[in-house]
Coordinates of C-alpha atoms and ligand atoms in Angstrom, one line a residue:
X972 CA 26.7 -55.9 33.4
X973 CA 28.9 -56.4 30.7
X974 CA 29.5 -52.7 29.9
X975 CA 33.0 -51.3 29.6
X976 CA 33.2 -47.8 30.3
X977 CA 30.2 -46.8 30.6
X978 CA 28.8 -44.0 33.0
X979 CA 25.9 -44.3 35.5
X980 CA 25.0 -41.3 36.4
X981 CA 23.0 -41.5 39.5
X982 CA 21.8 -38.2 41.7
X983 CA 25.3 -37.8 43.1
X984 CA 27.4 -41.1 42.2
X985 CA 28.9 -41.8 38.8
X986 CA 29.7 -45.8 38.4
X987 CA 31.5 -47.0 35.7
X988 CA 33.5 -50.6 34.9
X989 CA 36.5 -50.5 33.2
X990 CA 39.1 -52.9 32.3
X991 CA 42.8 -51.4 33.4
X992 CA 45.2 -51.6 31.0
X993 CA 48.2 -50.3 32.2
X994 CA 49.6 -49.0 35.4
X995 CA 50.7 -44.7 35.0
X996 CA 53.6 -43.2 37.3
X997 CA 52.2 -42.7 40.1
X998 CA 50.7 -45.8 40.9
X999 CA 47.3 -45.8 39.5
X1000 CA 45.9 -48.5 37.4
X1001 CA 44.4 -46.4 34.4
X1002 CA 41.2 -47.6 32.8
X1003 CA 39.0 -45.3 30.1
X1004 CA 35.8 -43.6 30.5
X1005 CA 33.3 -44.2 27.3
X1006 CA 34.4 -40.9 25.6
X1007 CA 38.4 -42.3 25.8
X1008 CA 39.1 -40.4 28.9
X1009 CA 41.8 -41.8 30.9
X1010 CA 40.1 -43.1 34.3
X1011 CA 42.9 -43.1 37.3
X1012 CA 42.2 -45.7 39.7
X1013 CA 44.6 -46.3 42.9
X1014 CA 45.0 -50.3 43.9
X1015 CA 44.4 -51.4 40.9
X1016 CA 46.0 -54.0 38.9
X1017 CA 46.6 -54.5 34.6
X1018 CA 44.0 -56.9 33.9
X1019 CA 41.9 -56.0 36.4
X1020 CA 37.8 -55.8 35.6
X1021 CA 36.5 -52.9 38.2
X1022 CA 33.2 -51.2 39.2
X1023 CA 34.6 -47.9 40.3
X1024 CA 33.2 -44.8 41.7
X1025 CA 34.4 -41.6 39.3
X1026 CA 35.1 -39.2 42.1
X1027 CA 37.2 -36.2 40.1
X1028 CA 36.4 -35.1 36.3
X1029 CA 38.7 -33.5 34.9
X1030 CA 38.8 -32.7 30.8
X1031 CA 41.3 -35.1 29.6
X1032 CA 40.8 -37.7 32.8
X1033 CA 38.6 -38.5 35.7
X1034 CA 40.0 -40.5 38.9
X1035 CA 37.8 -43.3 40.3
X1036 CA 38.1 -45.5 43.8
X1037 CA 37.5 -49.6 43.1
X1038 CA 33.9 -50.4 44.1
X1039 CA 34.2 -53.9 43.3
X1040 CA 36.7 -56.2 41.7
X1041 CA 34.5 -57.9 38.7
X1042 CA 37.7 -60.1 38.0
X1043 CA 41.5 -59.9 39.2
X1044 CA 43.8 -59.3 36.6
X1045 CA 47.3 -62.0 36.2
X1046 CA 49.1 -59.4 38.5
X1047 CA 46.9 -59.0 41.4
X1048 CA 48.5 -60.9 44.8
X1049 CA 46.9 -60.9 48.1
X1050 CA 48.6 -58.1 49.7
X1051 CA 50.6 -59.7 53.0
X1052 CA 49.1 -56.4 55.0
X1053 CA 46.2 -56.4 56.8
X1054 CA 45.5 -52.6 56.2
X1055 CA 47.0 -52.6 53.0
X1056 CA 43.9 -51.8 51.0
X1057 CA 43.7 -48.1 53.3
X1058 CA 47.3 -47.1 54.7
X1059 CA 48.6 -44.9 52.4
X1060 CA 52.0 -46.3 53.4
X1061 CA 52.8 -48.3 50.5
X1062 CA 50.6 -48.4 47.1
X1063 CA 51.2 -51.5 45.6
X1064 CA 50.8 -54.6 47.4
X1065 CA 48.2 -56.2 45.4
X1066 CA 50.9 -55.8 42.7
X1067 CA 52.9 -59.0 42.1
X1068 CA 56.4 -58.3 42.3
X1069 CA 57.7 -59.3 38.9
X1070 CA 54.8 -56.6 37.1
X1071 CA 56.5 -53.6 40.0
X1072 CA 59.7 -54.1 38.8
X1073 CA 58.3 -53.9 34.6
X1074 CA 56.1 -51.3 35.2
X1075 CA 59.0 -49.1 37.0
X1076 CA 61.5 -49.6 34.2
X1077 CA 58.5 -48.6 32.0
X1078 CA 57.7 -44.9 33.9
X1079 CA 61.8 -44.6 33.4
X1080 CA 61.6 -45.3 29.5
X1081 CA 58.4 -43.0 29.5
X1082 CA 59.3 -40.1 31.9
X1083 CA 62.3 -39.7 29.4
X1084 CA 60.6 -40.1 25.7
X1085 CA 57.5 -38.0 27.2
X1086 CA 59.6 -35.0 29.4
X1087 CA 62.7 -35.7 28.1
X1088 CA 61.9 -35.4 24.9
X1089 CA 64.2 -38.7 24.0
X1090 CA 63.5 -41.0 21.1
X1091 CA 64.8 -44.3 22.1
X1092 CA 66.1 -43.7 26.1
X1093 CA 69.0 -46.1 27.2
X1094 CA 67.1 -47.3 29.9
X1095 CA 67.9 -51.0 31.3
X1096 CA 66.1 -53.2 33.1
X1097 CA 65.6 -52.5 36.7
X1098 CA 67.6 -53.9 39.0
X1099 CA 65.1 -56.2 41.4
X1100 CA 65.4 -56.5 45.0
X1101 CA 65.5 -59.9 46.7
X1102 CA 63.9 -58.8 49.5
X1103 CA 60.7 -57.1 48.8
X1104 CA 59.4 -57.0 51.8
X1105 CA 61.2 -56.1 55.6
X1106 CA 63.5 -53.7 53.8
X1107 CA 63.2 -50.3 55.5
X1108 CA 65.7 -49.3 58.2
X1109 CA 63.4 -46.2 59.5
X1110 CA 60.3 -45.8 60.3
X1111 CA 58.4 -42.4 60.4
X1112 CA 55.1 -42.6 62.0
X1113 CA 52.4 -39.6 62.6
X1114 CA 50.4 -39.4 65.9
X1115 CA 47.1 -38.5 66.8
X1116 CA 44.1 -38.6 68.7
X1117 CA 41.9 -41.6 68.0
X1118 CA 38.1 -41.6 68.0
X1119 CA 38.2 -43.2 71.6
X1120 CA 40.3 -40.4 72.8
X1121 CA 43.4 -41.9 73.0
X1122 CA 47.0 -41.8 70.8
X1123 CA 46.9 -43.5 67.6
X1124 CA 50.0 -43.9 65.6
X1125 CA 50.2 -45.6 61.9
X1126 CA 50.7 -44.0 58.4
X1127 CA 47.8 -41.7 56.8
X1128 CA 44.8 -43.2 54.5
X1129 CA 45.8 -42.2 51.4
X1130 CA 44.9 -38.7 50.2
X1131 CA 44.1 -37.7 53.6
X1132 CA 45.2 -37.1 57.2
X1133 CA 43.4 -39.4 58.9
X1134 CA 45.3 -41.8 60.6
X1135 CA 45.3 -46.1 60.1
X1136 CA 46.4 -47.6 63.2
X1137 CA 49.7 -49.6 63.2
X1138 CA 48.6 -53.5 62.8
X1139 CA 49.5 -55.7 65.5
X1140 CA 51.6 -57.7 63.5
X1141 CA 54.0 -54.6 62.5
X1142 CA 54.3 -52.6 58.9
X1143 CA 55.6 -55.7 56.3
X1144 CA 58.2 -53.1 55.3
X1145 CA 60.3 -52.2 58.2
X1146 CA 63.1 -54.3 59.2
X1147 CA 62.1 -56.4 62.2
X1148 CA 64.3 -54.2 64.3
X1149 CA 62.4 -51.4 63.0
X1150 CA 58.9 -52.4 63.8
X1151 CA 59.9 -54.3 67.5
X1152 CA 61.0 -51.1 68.3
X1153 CA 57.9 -49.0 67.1
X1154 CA 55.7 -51.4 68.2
X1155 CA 57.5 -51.2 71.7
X1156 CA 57.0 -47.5 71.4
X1157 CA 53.4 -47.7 70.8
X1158 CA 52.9 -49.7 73.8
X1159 CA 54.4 -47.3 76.1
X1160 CA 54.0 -43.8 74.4
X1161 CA 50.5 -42.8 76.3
X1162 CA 52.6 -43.1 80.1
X1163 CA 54.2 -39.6 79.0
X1164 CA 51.5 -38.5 78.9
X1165 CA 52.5 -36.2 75.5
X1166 CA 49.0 -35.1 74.2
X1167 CA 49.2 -35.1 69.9
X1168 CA 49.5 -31.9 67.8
X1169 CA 46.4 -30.7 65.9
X1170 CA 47.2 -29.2 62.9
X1171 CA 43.9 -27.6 62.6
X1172 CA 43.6 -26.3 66.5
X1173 CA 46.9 -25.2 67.0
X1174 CA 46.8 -27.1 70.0
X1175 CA 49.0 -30.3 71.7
X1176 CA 52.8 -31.4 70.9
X1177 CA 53.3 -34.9 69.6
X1178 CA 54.0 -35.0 66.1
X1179 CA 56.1 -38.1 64.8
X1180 CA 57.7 -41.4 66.1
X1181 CA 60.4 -41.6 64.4
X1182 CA 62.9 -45.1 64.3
X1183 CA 66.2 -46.0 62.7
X1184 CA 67.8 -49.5 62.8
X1185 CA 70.8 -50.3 62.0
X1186 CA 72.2 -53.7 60.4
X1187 CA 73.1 -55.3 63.9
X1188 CA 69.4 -54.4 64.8
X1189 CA 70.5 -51.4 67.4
X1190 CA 67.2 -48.9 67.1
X1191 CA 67.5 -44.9 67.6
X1192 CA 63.8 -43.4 68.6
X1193 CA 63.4 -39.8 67.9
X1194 CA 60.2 -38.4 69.6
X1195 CA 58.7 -35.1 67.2
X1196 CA 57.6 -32.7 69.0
X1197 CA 56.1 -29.0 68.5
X1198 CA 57.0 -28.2 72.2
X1199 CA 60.4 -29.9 74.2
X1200 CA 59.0 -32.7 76.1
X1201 CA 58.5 -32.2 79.8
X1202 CA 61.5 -33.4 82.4
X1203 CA 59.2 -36.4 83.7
X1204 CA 58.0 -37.7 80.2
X1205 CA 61.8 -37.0 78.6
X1206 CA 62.6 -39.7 82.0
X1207 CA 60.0 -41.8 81.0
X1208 CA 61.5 -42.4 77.5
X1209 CA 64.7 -41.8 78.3
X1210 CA 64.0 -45.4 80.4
X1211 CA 63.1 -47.1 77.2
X1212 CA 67.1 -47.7 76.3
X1213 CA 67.3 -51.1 76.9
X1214 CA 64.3 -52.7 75.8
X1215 CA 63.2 -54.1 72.7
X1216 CA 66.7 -52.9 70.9
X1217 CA 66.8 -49.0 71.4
X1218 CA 69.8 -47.6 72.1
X1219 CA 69.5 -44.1 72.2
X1220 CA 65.9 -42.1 72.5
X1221 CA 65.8 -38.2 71.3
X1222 CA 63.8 -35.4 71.2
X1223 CA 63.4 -33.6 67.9
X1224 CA 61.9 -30.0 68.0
X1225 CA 59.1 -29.4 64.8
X1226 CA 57.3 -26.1 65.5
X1227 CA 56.9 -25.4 61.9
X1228 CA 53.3 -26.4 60.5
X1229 CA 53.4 -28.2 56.9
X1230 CA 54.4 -31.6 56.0
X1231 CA 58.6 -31.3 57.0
X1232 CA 58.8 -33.8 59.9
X1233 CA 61.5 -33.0 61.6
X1234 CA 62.9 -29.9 62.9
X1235 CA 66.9 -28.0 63.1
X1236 CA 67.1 -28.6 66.7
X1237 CA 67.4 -32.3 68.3
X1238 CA 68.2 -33.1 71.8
X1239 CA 69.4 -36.5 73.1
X1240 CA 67.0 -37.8 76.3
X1241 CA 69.7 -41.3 76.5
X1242 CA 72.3 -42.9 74.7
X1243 CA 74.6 -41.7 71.5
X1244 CA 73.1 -39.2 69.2
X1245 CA 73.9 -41.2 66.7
X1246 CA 74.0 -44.9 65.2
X1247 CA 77.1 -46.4 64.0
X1248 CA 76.1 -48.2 60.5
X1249 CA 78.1 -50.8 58.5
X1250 CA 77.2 -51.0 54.6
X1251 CA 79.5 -53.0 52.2
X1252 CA 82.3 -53.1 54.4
X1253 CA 82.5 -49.2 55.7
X1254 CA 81.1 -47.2 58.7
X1255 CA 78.6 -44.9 58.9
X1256 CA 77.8 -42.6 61.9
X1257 CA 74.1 -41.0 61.5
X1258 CA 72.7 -38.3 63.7
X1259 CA 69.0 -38.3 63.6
X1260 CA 68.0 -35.9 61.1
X1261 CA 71.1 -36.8 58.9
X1262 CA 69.3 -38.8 55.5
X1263 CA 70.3 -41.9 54.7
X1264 CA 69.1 -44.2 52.3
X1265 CA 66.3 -46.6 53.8
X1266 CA 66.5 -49.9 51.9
X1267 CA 70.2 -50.8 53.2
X1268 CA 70.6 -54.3 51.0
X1269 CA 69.9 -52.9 47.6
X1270 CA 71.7 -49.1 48.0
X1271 CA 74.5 -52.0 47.9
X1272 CA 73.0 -52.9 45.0
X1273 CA 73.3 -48.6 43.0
X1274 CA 76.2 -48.4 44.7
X1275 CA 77.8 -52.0 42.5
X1276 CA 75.5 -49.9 39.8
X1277 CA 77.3 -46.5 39.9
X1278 CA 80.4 -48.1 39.9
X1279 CA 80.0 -50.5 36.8
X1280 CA 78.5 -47.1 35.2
X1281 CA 82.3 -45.8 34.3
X1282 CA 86.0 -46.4 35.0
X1283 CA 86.4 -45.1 37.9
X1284 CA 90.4 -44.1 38.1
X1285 CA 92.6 -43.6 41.0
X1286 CA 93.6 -39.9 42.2
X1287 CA 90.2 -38.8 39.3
X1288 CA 88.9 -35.6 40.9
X1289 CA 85.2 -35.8 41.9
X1290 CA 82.7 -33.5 43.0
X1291 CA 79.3 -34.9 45.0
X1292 CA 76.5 -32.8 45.2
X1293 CA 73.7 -33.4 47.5
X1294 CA 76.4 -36.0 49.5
X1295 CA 74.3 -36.3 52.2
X1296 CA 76.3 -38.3 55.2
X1297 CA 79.0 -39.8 52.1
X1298 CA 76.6 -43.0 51.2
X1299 CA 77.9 -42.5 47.9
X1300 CA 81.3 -40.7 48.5
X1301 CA 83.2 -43.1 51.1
X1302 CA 82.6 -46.3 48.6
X1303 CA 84.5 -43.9 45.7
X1304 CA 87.1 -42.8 48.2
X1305 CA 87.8 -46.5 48.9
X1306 CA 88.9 -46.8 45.2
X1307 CA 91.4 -43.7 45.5
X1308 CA 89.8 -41.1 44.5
X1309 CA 89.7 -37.2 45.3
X1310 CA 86.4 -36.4 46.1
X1311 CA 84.6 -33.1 47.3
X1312 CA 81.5 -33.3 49.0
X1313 CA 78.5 -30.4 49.0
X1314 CA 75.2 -30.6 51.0
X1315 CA 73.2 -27.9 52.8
X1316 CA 72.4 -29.9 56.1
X1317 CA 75.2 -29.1 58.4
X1318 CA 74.7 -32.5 60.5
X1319 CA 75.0 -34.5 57.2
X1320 CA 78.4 -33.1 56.5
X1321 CA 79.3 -33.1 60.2
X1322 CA 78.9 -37.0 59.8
X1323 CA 80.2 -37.4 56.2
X1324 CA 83.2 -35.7 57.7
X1325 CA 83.4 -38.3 60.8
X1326 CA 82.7 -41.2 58.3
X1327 CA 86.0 -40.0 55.8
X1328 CA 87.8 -40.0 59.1
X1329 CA 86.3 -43.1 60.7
X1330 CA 87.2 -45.0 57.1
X1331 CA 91.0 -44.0 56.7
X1332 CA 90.0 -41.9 53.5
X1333 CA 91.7 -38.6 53.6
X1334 CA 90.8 -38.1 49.7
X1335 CA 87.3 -36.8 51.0
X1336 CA 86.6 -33.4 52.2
X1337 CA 83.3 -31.9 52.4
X1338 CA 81.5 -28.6 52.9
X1339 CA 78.1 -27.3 54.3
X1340 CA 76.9 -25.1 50.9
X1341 CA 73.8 -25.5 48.6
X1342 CA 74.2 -27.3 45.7
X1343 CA 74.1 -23.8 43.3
X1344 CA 77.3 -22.6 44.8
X1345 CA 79.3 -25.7 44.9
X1346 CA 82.5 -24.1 42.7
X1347 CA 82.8 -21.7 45.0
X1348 CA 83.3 -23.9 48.2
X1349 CA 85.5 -26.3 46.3
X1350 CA 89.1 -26.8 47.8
X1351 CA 91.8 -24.9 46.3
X1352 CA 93.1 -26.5 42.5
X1353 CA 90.2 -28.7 42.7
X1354 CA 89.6 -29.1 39.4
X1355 CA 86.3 -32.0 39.0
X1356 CA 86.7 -34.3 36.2
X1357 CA 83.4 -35.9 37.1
X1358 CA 80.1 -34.1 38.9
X1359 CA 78.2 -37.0 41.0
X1360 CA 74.9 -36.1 42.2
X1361 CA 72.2 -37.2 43.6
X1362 CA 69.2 -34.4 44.7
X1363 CA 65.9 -35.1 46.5
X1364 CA 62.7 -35.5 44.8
X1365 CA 62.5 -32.3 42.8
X1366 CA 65.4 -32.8 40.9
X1367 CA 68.5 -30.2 40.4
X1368 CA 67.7 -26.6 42.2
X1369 CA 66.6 -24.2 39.1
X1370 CA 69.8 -22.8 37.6
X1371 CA 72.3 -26.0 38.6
X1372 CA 71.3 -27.4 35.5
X1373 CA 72.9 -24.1 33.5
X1374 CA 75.8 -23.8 36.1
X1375 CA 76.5 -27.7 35.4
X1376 CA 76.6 -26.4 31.2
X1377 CA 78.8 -24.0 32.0
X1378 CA 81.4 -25.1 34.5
X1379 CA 80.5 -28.7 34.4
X1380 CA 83.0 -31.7 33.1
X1381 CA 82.9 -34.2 30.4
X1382 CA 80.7 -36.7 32.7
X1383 CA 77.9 -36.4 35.1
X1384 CA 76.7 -39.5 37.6
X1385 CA 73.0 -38.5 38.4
X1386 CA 71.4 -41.0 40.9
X1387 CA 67.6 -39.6 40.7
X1388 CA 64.9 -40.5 43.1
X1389 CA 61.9 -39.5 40.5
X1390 CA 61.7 -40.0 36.9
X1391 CA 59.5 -36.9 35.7
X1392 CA 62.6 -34.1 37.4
X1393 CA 65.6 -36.9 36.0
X1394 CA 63.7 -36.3 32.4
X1395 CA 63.2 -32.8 32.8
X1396 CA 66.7 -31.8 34.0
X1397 CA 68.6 -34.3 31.6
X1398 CA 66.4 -32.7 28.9
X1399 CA 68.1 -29.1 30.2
X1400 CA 71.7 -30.8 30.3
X1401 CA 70.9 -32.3 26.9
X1402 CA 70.5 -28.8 25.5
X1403 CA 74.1 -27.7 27.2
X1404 CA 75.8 -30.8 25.4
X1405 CA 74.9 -33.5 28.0
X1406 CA 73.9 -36.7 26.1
X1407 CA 72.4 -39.7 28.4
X1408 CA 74.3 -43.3 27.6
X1409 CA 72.5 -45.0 30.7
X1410 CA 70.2 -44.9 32.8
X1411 CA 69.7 -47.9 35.1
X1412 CA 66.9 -48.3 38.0
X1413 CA 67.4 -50.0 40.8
X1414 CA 64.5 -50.6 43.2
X1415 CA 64.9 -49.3 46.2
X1416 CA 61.2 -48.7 47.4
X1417 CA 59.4 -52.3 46.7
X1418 CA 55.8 -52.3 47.1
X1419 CA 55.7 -48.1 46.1
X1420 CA 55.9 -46.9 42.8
X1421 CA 59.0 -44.6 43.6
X1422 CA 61.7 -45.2 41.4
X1423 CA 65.9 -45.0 42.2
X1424 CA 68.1 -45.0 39.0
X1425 CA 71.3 -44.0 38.0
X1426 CA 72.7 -42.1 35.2
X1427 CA 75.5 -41.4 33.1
X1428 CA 75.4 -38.5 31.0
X1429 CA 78.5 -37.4 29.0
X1430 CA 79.4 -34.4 26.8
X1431 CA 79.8 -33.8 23.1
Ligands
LIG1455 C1 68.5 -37.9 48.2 S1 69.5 -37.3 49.5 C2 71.1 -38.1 49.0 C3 72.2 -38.2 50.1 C4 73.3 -39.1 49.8 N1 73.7 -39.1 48.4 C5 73.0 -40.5 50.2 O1 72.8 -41.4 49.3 O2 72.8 -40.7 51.4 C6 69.7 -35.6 49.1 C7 70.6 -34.8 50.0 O3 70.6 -33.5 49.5 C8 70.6 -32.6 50.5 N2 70.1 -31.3 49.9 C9 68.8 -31.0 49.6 N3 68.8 -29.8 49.0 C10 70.1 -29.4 48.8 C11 70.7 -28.2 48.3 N4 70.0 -27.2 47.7 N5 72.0 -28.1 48.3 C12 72.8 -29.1 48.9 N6 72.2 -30.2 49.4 C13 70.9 -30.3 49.4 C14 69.7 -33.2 51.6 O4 70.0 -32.7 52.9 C15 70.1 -34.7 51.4 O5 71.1 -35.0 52.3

């Protein structure tokens, strides 16, 4: 049937084909009804010729599920993952690697001209990862009840919370250390005997398996739980140091419903509570819920980016917000710098500190404070001459944006995890004075449409 979006309207199905042309931000290919409505279509490729199922109509868009591929477009791969086409783990597999890496530095360009209201953005071409795939040094995998009564563990079909069992052969994007390790977990998780939390019942404990590799390939397991785990289970795992790479197996407590997976309080069953990292040359000590950036080889990569972004002097005062365990701050303190640290997770700075002092940097000093309140938990006659920051998802906390035009100095480093909250906050700094000069991605997430960049912005 050589109709391009047309619409079959059957007693409850709508079937349309469409040719996608482009790919939007969040990782739909995007076709067009018959009355120009865009037509959302996840696992898609451009080029692609699709039968798909309209399952949403909206007035300005409808979103559709691929019933058949009429003809693969010049980008569509084989996707190396057997459950690829259902685990909502990762997005894009069927997208060659070459088109990710375009169509990211594209949603930059966009996400700026669109909500940041710039003309021409200064955006560069992404900076490409050599190793697409086996990239992630943690792991964070739900748990459930299967059909046939017993545990399942692997990521959630997308949109939903059912669960897609773990292949046999691993997830293609953990680090092998990652996935011996979680594989060795799900062989031996049911002898606890832990029966899985359900969300909708109220009822059972385990939550998340959560693993962490570091680069000599020693794991840390973290067991989520709504309940401590019972003395004989907590030996059971406790046992599992020494096999398959884990060095140290804890306990974190989740009691909270909603999608935060781990909890404040964490108790270590065996070995260290934390790993001891290496990244370009420095150490890292990471407690379990402590972030830290999951593609190792190419935060190597922003960090040679932030530091090609501007001069950086010896003795220049900085101030970090959102400096998590000091990913970004021991690399600058290496250089001679002053730096002052804010983050609101009191492990995170407890590490940061450890790392400054681990490192030889005494320029570093940190503090446990939200972002908003940074000036007032700066050290005496600290004086910044340049705010680096780098926020979660959502972007600056509503009202840093007007502290930063008020108190703020000449230049800002903003390392942003989504395009849509860099656009809307540098469109907020823009109206205080802040003009963007660069803005340069760096792919961190292969195979998922998420999108690392960093940006200079500078006043006047
Ligand atoms: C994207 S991570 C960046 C961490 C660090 N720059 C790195 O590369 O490892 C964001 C950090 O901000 C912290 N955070 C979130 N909200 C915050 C707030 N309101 N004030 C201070 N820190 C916050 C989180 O705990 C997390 O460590």
């Amino acid at each position: 049937m050589d109709i391009v979006g047309s619409v079959f309207r059957g007693v409850e199905t709508i079937i349309v084909t469409t040719d996608i042309i482009s790919v939007a931000a969040g990782g739909d290919g995007v076709g067009r009804l018959e009355d120009g409505r865009a037509l959302f279509v996840p696992r898609t490729a451009p080029g692609d010729r699709v039968e798909v199922r309209v399952v949403e109509e909206h007035k300005s868009f409808a979103r559709g599920r691929v019933k058949r591929i009429l003809a693969p477009g010049p980008d569509r791969v084989a996707p190396p993952c057997p459950v690829a086409g259902e685990c909502g783990g990762c997005a894009w597999q069927h997208l060659a690697y070459p088109a990710q890496v375009a169509a990211k530095t594209g949603f930059l360009r966009e996400a700026l001209r669109r909500i940041g209201s710039m003309e021409s953005p200064p955006v560069a071409e992404l900076l490409a990862a050599a190793h697409p795939l086996r990239y992630r040094n943690k792991a964070q995998v739900p748990v459930a009840t299967g059909p046939d009564g017993g545990l399942r563990m692997g990521y959630y079909r997308e949109g939903s919370h059912d669960i897609v069992p773990l292949p046999d052969e691993g997830c293609r994007l953990l680090q092998p250390a990652v996935d011996k390790a979680l594989l060795f977990v799900r062989e031996h998780l049911a002898e606890l005997g832990l029966r899985p939390y359900d969300q909708g019942l109220g009822q059972g404990s385990l939550r998340h398996v959560m693993v962490r590799a570091d680069a000599q390939g020693r794991a840390m397991v973290v067991l989520v739980t709504r309940e401590a785990i019972p003395p004989g289970a907590a030996d059971l795992a406790a046992a599992w140091v020494g096999q398959a790479g884990i060095v140290s197996v804890q306990n974190n407590l989740q009691a909270k419903t909603g999608n935060v997976i781990l909890g404040a309080e964490t108790k270590v069953l065996a070995g260290p509570d934390a790993l001891d990292e290496q990244l370009g040359g420095l150490e890292y000590r990471l407690s379990a819920t402590s972030f830290f950036q999951v593609n190792s080889e190419q935060t190597l990569a922003m960090l040679g980016a932030i530091m090609g972004l501007r001069p950086w002097k010896p003795g220049e005062s900085v101030l970090e917000l959102y400096c998590g365990v000091g990913t970004l701050s021991l690399p600058l303190g290496r250089l001679g710098l002053r730096l002052h640290g804010v983050e609101n997770h009191a492990a995170a700075v407890a590490d940061a500190q450890a790392n400054a002092l681990a490192n030889g940097l005494p320029g570093l000093t940190f503090s446990v404070a939200d972002a908003l309140r940074a000036w007032q938990a700066l050290p005496p006659g600290f004086e910044p001459q340049v705010v680096l920051m780098d926020p979660p998802r959502k972007g600056l906390e509503p009202g840093l944006a007007a502290v930063l035009v008020e108190k703020g100095p000449p230049e800002l480093v903003y390392v942003s995890c989504d395009p849509a909250s860099l656009a809307r906050d540098v469109k907020l700094l823009a109206a205080g004075g802040y003009q963007l000069k660069t803005c340069q991605g760096v792919d961190l997430f292969p195979q998922t449409p998420h999108v690392e960049s960093v940006n200079l912005l500078v006043r006047g």
